[in-house]
CSV table of C-alpha atoms in Angstrom, one decimal:
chain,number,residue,atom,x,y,z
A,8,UNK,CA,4.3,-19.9,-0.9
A,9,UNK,CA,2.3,-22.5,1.6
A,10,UNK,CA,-0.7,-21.7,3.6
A,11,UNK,CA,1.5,-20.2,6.9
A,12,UNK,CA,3.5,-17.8,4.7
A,13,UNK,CA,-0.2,-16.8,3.0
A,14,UNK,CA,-1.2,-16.4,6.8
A,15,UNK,CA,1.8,-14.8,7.8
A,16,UNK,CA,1.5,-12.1,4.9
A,17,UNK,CA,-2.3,-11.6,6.1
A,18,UNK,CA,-1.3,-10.8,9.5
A,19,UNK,CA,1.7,-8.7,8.5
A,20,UNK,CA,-0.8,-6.2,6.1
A,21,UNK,CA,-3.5,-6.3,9.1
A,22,UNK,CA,-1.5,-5.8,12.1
A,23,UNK,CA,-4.8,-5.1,14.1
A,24,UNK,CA,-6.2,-8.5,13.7
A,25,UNK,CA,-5.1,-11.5,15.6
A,26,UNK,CA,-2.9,-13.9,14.4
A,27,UNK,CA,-5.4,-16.7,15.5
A,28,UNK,CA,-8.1,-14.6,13.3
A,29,UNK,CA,-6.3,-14.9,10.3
A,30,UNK,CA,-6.0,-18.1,10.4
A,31,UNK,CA,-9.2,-18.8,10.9
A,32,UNK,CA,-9.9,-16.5,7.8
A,33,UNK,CA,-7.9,-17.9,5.6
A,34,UNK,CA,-8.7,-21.4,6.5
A,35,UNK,CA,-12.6,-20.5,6.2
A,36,UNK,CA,-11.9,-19.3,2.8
A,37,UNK,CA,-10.9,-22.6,1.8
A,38,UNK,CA,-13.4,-24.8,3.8
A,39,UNK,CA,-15.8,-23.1,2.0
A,40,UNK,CA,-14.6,-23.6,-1.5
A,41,UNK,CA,-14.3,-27.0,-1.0
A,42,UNK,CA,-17.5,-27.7,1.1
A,43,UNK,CA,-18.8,-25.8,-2.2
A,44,UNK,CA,-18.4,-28.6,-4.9
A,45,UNK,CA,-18.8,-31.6,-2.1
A,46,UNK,CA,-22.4,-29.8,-2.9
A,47,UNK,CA,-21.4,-30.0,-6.7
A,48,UNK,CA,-21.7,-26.5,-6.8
A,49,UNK,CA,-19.1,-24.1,-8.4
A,50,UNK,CA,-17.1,-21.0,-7.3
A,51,UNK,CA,-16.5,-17.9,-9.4
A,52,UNK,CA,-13.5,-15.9,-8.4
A,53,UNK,CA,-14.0,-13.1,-11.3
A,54,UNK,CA,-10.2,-12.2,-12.1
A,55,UNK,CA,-8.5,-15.2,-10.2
A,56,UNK,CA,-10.4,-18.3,-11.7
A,57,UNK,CA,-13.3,-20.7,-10.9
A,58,UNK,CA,-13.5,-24.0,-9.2
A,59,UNK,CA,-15.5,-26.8,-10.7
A,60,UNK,CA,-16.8,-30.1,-10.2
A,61,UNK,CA,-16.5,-32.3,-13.8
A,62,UNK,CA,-18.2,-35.6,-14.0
A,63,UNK,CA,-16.1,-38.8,-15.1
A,64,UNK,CA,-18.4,-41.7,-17.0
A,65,UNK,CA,-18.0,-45.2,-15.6
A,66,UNK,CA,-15.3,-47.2,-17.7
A,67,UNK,CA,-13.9,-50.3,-17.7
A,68,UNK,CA,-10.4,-50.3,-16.8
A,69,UNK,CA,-7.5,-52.2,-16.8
A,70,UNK,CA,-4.9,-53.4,-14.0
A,71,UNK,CA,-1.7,-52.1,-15.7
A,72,UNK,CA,0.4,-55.0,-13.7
A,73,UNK,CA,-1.8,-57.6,-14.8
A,74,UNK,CA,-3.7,-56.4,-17.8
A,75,UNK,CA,-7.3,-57.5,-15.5
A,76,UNK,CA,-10.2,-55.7,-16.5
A,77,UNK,CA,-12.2,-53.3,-13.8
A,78,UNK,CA,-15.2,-51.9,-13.8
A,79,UNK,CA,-14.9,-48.5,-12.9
A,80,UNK,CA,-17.4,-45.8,-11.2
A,81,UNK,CA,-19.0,-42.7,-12.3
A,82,UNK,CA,-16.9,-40.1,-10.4
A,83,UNK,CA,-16.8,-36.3,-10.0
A,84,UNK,CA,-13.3,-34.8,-9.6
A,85,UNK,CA,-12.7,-30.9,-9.0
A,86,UNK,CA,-11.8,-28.5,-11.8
A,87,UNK,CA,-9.9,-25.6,-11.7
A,88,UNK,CA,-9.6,-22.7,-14.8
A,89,UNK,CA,-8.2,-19.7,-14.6
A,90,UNK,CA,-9.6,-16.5,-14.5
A,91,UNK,CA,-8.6,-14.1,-17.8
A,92,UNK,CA,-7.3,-11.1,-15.8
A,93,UNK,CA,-4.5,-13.8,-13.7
A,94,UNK,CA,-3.7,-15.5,-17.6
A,95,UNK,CA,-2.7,-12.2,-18.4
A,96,UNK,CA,-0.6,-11.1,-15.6
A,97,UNK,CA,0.7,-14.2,-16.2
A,98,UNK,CA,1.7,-13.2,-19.7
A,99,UNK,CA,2.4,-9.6,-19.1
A,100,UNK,CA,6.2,-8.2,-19.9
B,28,UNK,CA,-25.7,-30.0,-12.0
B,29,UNK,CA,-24.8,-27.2,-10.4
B,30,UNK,CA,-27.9,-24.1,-9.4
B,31,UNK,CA,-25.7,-22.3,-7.2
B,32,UNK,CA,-22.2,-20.3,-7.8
B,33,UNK,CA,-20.6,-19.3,-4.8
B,34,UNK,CA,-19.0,-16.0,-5.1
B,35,UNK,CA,-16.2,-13.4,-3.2
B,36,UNK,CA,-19.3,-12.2,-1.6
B,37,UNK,CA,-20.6,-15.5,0.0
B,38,UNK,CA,-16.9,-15.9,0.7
B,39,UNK,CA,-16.9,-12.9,2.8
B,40,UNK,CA,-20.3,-13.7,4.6
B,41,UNK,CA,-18.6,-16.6,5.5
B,42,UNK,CA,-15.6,-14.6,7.0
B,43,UNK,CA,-18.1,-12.6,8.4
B,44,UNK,CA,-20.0,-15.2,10.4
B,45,UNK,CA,-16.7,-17.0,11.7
B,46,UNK,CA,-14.8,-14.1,12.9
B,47,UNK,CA,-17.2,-11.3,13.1
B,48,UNK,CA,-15.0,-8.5,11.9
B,49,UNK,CA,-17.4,-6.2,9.6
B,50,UNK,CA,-19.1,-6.8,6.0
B,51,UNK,CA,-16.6,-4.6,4.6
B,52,UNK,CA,-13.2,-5.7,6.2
B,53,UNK,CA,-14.3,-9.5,5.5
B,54,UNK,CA,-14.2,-8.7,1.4
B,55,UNK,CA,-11.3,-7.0,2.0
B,56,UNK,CA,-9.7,-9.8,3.5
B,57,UNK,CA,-10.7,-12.3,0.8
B,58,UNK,CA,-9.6,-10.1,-1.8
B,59,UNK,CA,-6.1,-9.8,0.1
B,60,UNK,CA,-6.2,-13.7,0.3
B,61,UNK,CA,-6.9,-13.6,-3.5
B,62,UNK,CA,-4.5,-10.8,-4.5
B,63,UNK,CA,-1.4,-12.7,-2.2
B,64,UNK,CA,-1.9,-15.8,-4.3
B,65,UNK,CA,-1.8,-13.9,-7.8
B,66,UNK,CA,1.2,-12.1,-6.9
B,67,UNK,CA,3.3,-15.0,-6.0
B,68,UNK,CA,2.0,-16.9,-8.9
B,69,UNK,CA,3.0,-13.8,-10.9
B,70,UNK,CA,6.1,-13.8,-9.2
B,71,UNK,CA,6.7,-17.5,-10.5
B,72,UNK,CA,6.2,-18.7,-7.0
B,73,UNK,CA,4.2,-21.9,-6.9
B,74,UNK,CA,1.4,-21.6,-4.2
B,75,UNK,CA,1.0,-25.0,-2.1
B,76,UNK,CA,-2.3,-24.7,0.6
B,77,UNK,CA,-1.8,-28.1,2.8
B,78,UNK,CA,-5.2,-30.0,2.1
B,79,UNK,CA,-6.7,-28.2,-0.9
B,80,UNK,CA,-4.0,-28.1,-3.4
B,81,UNK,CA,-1.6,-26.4,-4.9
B,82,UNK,CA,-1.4,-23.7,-7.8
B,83,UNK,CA,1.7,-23.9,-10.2
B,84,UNK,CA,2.9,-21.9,-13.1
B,85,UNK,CA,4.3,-23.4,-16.2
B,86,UNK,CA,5.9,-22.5,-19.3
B,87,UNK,CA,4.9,-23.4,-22.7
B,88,UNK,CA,6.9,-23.4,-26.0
B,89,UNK,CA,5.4,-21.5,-28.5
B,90,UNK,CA,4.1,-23.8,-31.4
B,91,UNK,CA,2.1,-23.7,-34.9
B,92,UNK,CA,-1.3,-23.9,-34.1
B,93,UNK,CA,-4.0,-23.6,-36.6
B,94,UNK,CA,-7.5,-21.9,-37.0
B,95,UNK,CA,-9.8,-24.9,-37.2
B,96,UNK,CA,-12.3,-23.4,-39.0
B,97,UNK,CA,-9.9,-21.6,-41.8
B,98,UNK,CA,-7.3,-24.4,-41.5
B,99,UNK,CA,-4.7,-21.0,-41.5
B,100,UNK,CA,-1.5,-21.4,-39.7
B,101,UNK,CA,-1.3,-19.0,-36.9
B,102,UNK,CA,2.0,-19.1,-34.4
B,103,UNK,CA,1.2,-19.2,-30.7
B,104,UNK,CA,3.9,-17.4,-28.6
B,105,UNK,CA,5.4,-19.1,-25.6
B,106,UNK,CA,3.6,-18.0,-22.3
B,107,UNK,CA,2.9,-18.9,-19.0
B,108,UNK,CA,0.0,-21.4,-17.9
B,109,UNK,CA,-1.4,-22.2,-14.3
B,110,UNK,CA,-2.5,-25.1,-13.2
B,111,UNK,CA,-4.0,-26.6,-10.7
B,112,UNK,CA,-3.7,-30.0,-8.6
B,113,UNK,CA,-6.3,-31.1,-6.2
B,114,UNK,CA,-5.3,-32.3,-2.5
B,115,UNK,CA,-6.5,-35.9,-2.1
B,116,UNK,CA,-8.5,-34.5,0.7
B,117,UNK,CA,-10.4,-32.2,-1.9
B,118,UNK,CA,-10.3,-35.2,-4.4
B,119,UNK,CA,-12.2,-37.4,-2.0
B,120,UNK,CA,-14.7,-34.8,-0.5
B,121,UNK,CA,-15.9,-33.9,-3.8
B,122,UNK,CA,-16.0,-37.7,-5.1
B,123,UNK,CA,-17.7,-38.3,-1.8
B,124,UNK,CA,-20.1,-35.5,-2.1
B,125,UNK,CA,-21.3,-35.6,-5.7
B,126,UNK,CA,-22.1,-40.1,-5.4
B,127,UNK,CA,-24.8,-40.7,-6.0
């Protein structure tokens, strides 16, 4: 499934709303997660899963081609985990 | 880090605010958003939204594993995992929002 099917099914199960609507729905849903840990904030989707933002420490690294040393930077990366009820539909006969 | 968890119900006020339909048909919506992406994971679909990321189910063999504080042998089944993979564009937001 990519985002325009997801849309599509949207509009199908809401025939009322615009197709232009629900895409702006569905695309808001998603801006907003995101714009949620660019604040390093997380999002709890009880049953689906959360979103996080996990801090990496500085290290020093190494250019694999040349076997240089880097410094690298303190980073945060995003973190997803899934919620319980979608790990066990996951596992359900 | 983090004071604030965002949850379905800021999502809908969000929904709410951009396209004006009512309270109650915005949480609807992002529950049908929601519910459309389990089912097609469920399904064993894997679920690729451009620019965020994509969610993808995979299959693990089952295995020994072992209680670490008894040291007993217990045997893990095989199941189904999700995981997910950031977009770069979600990568760099959130690298570029959390520097210091």
């Amino acid at each position: 499934m990519i985002r325009s099917e997801l849309i599509q099914k949207i509009a199908d199960e809401n025939p009322h709303l615009y197709q232009r609507d629900v895409e702006r729905i569905v695309n808001t849903i998603f801006e907003e997660i995101i714009n949620t840990m660019a604040r390093g904030d997380r999002v709890e989707l009880r049953g689906f899963g959360a979103f996080s933002v996990k801090k990496r420490d500085a290290r020093v690294g190494r250019n694999p081609r040349t076997g240089e040393s880097v410094q690298v930077e303190e980073k945060h990366v995003p973190f997803f985990k899934t919620g319980k009820l979608l790990r066990d539909r996951l596992n359900e006969e | 880090m983090s004071e604030k968890t965002l949850t379905r119900m800021d999502l809908s006020e969000c929904v709410f605010r951009e396209v004006g339909l009512s309270r109650n048909e915005s949480a609807q919506l992002v529950e049908s958003v929601l519910t459309s992406m389990s089912d097609a994971l469920v399904a064993g679909e894997t679920v690729k939204i451009s620019s965020f990321g994509t969610f993808s189910v995979r299959a693990k063999a089952a295995r020994v594993g072992r209680n670490p504080k008894t040291g007993e042998e217990v045997p893990i089944h095989p199941r189904r995992v999700l995981t997910f993979r950031p977009s770069h564009l979600m990568k760099d937001r959130v690298a570029a929002g959390n520097k210091k």
